[in-house]
């Protein structure tokens, strides 16, 4: 079950357009590596937690090693990993050197198990993080009225609207993933969140 809240966001390309409502995923828990290992081990009694942890740790190390060798790594149903480069421009081809390369970013495209994840998802509407915090504060102080507008203004960034400007701020994962999404934000292919992502508000 995926918890989500709803927020209004104006159209940054049309200031005269009325704001539209979008969903923000609300993460229930930051699942640590240890908890994830325990979860995997609980699904298969053949492998101990130590074995699962070792395999995952070695897989990450090997993945980084192969990426740094310029290889695209295909991990079956999980998806594919490869790198893209972020660089500063040079005036001419002969003026460009490796020193112009400033970023090595990891690209991930989901595999078969992620293709129909929308069709398998169930959703549960919940209050935003800001509303939850404001309600809790009101309860602790013995109040009876929750001032949501004041709570939103307290966390709203300068120049933003409803605590958001364009893409949402991530609480845990850095935002939503899409086919061809760039985890580092380089000059390669980048995925948008369409107003989604993980919400702090």
Coordinates of C-alpha atoms in Angstrom, one line a residue:
X1 CA 0.0 0.0 0.0
X2 CA 1.4 3.4 -1.1
X3 CA 0.5 6.4 1.1
X4 CA 0.2 9.6 -0.8
X5 CA -0.9 13.2 -0.1
X6 CA -2.2 15.8 -2.6
X7 CA -0.8 19.3 -3.2
X8 CA -1.5 22.2 -5.6
X9 CA 1.3 23.3 -7.9
X10 CA 1.1 26.2 -10.4
X11 CA 2.2 25.8 -14.0
X12 CA 5.7 27.4 -14.2
X13 CA 5.3 27.9 -17.9
X14 CA 1.9 29.6 -17.6
X15 CA 1.5 31.9 -14.6
X16 CA -2.1 32.7 -15.6
X17 CA -3.1 29.0 -15.4
X18 CA -4.9 27.8 -12.3
X19 CA -2.8 25.5 -10.1
X20 CA -3.4 21.8 -10.5
X21 CA -3.5 19.0 -7.9
X22 CA -0.7 16.4 -7.9
X23 CA 0.2 13.4 -5.7
X24 CA 3.2 13.1 -3.5
X25 CA 4.3 9.7 -2.2
X26 CA 4.7 9.6 1.6
X27 CA 7.3 7.0 2.7
X28 CA 6.3 5.0 5.7
X29 CA 9.8 3.9 6.6
X30 CA 13.4 4.2 5.6
X31 CA 14.3 0.6 5.1
X32 CA 17.9 0.1 6.2
X33 CA 20.2 -2.3 4.5
X34 CA 20.1 -4.6 7.5
X35 CA 16.3 -4.7 7.5
X36 CA 16.3 -5.4 3.7
X37 CA 18.8 -8.2 4.2
X38 CA 16.6 -9.7 6.9
X39 CA 13.5 -9.4 4.6
X40 CA 15.3 -11.3 1.8
X41 CA 16.5 -14.0 4.2
X42 CA 13.0 -14.5 5.6
X43 CA 11.7 -15.3 2.1
X44 CA 14.2 -18.1 1.6
X45 CA 15.4 -20.4 4.4
X46 CA 18.3 -21.7 2.3
X47 CA 20.4 -18.6 2.7
X48 CA 21.3 -17.0 6.0
X49 CA 21.3 -13.3 6.7
X50 CA 25.1 -13.3 6.5
X51 CA 25.1 -15.0 3.1
X52 CA 22.5 -12.6 1.7
X53 CA 24.4 -9.6 3.1
X54 CA 27.6 -10.8 1.6
X55 CA 26.1 -11.4 -1.8
X56 CA 24.5 -8.0 -2.0
X57 CA 27.7 -6.2 -0.8
X58 CA 29.8 -8.1 -3.3
X59 CA 27.2 -7.4 -6.0
X60 CA 27.5 -3.6 -5.4
X61 CA 31.3 -3.7 -5.4
X62 CA 31.4 -5.6 -8.6
X63 CA 28.8 -3.4 -10.2
X64 CA 30.9 -0.3 -9.4
X65 CA 34.0 -2.0 -10.7
X66 CA 32.3 -3.0 -14.0
X67 CA 30.8 0.5 -14.5
X68 CA 34.2 2.1 -14.0
X69 CA 35.4 -0.1 -16.8
X70 CA 32.9 1.4 -19.1
X71 CA 30.5 -1.5 -19.2
X72 CA 26.7 -1.6 -19.3
X73 CA 25.6 -4.1 -16.6
X74 CA 22.4 -6.0 -17.2
X75 CA 20.8 -7.4 -14.0
X76 CA 17.9 -9.3 -15.5
X77 CA 14.5 -8.4 -13.9
X78 CA 16.2 -5.7 -11.8
X79 CA 17.3 -3.6 -14.8
X80 CA 20.3 -2.1 -16.4
X81 CA 23.1 0.1 -15.2
X82 CA 25.6 2.2 -17.1
X83 CA 27.3 5.6 -16.8
X84 CA 26.9 9.1 -18.3
X85 CA 29.3 12.0 -18.1
X86 CA 28.7 15.6 -17.0
X87 CA 31.3 18.0 -18.4
X88 CA 32.0 21.7 -19.0
X89 CA 32.1 22.8 -22.6
X90 CA 35.2 23.7 -24.5
X91 CA 35.3 26.2 -27.4
X92 CA 36.7 23.6 -29.8
X93 CA 37.1 19.8 -30.0
X94 CA 40.9 20.1 -29.7
X95 CA 40.5 22.2 -26.5
X96 CA 38.5 19.5 -24.7
X97 CA 40.3 17.2 -22.3
X98 CA 39.5 14.8 -19.5
X99 CA 39.8 17.7 -17.1
X100 CA 36.5 19.0 -18.5
X101 CA 34.7 15.9 -17.2
X102 CA 33.3 16.9 -13.9
X103 CA 30.8 14.1 -13.1
X104 CA 30.4 10.4 -13.6
X105 CA 26.7 9.6 -13.1
X106 CA 25.0 6.2 -12.8
X107 CA 22.0 5.6 -15.1
X108 CA 19.4 3.0 -14.2
X109 CA 16.6 1.7 -16.4
X110 CA 14.1 -0.6 -14.7
X111 CA 13.7 -4.2 -15.8
X112 CA 10.7 -6.5 -16.3
X113 CA 9.7 -6.7 -12.6
X114 CA 9.1 -2.9 -12.7
X115 CA 7.3 -2.6 -16.0
X116 CA 3.8 -3.1 -14.6
X117 CA 4.4 -1.8 -11.1
X118 CA 1.6 0.8 -11.5
X119 CA -0.9 -1.9 -12.2
X120 CA 0.1 -3.8 -9.0
X121 CA 0.1 -0.7 -6.7
X122 CA -2.6 0.2 -4.2
X123 CA -2.9 3.7 -2.9
X124 CA -4.0 5.2 0.5
X125 CA -4.7 9.0 0.8
X126 CA -3.1 10.4 4.0
X127 CA -2.4 13.9 5.4
X128 CA 0.8 15.6 4.3
X129 CA 3.8 15.7 6.5
X130 CA 3.2 19.3 7.2
X131 CA -0.4 18.7 8.2
X132 CA 0.6 15.7 10.4
X133 CA 3.3 17.8 12.2
X134 CA 0.9 20.7 12.7
X135 CA -1.8 18.5 14.1
X136 CA 0.6 16.8 16.5
X137 CA 1.9 20.2 17.6
X138 CA -1.6 21.5 18.2
X139 CA -2.5 18.4 20.2
X140 CA 0.7 18.7 22.4
X141 CA -0.1 22.4 23.2
X142 CA -3.7 21.6 24.0
X143 CA -5.1 23.6 21.0
X144 CA -8.2 22.7 19.0
X145 CA -7.5 24.5 15.7
X146 CA -4.7 23.5 13.3
X147 CA -3.3 26.4 11.3
X148 CA -2.2 24.6 8.1
X149 CA -1.4 27.8 6.2
X150 CA 1.0 28.9 8.9
X151 CA 2.6 25.5 8.9
X152 CA 3.0 25.5 5.1
X153 CA 4.5 29.0 5.2
X154 CA 7.0 27.9 7.8
X155 CA 8.5 25.3 5.5
X156 CA 7.8 26.9 2.1
X157 CA 11.1 27.8 0.3
X158 CA 11.6 31.3 -0.9
X159 CA 9.8 31.8 -4.2
X160 CA 8.2 28.4 -4.0
X161 CA 4.5 27.5 -4.0
X162 CA 3.0 25.0 -1.5
X163 CA 6.5 23.9 -0.5
X164 CA 7.3 22.9 -4.0
X165 CA 8.8 24.4 -7.2
X166 CA 8.8 22.1 -10.1
X167 CA 10.0 18.7 -8.8
X168 CA 9.2 17.7 -5.2
X169 CA 11.9 17.5 -2.5
X170 CA 12.8 13.9 -1.6
X171 CA 12.6 12.5 1.9
X172 CA 14.5 9.3 1.3
X173 CA 15.2 8.2 -2.3
X174 CA 15.9 11.3 -4.2
X175 CA 12.7 11.4 -6.2
X176 CA 10.9 9.1 -8.5
X177 CA 12.5 6.8 -11.0
X178 CA 11.7 6.5 -14.7
X179 CA 13.1 4.7 -17.6
X180 CA 16.3 6.4 -18.5
X181 CA 16.3 8.4 -15.3
X182 CA 19.6 9.8 -14.2
X183 CA 20.5 9.4 -10.5
X184 CA 23.2 12.0 -10.8
X185 CA 21.5 14.6 -13.0
X186 CA 24.1 14.8 -15.8
X187 CA 23.9 16.1 -19.3
X188 CA 22.6 12.7 -20.4
X189 CA 19.0 11.4 -20.4
X190 CA 17.0 12.6 -17.4
X191 CA 13.7 11.5 -16.0
X192 CA 11.0 13.9 -14.8
X193 CA 8.7 13.3 -11.8
X194 CA 5.6 15.1 -13.2
X195 CA 5.0 16.7 -9.9
X196 CA 5.5 13.4 -8.0
X197 CA 8.3 12.1 -5.9
X198 CA 8.7 11.7 -2.1
X199 CA 7.2 14.4 0.0
X200 CA 8.4 16.3 3.1
X201 CA 5.2 18.3 3.1

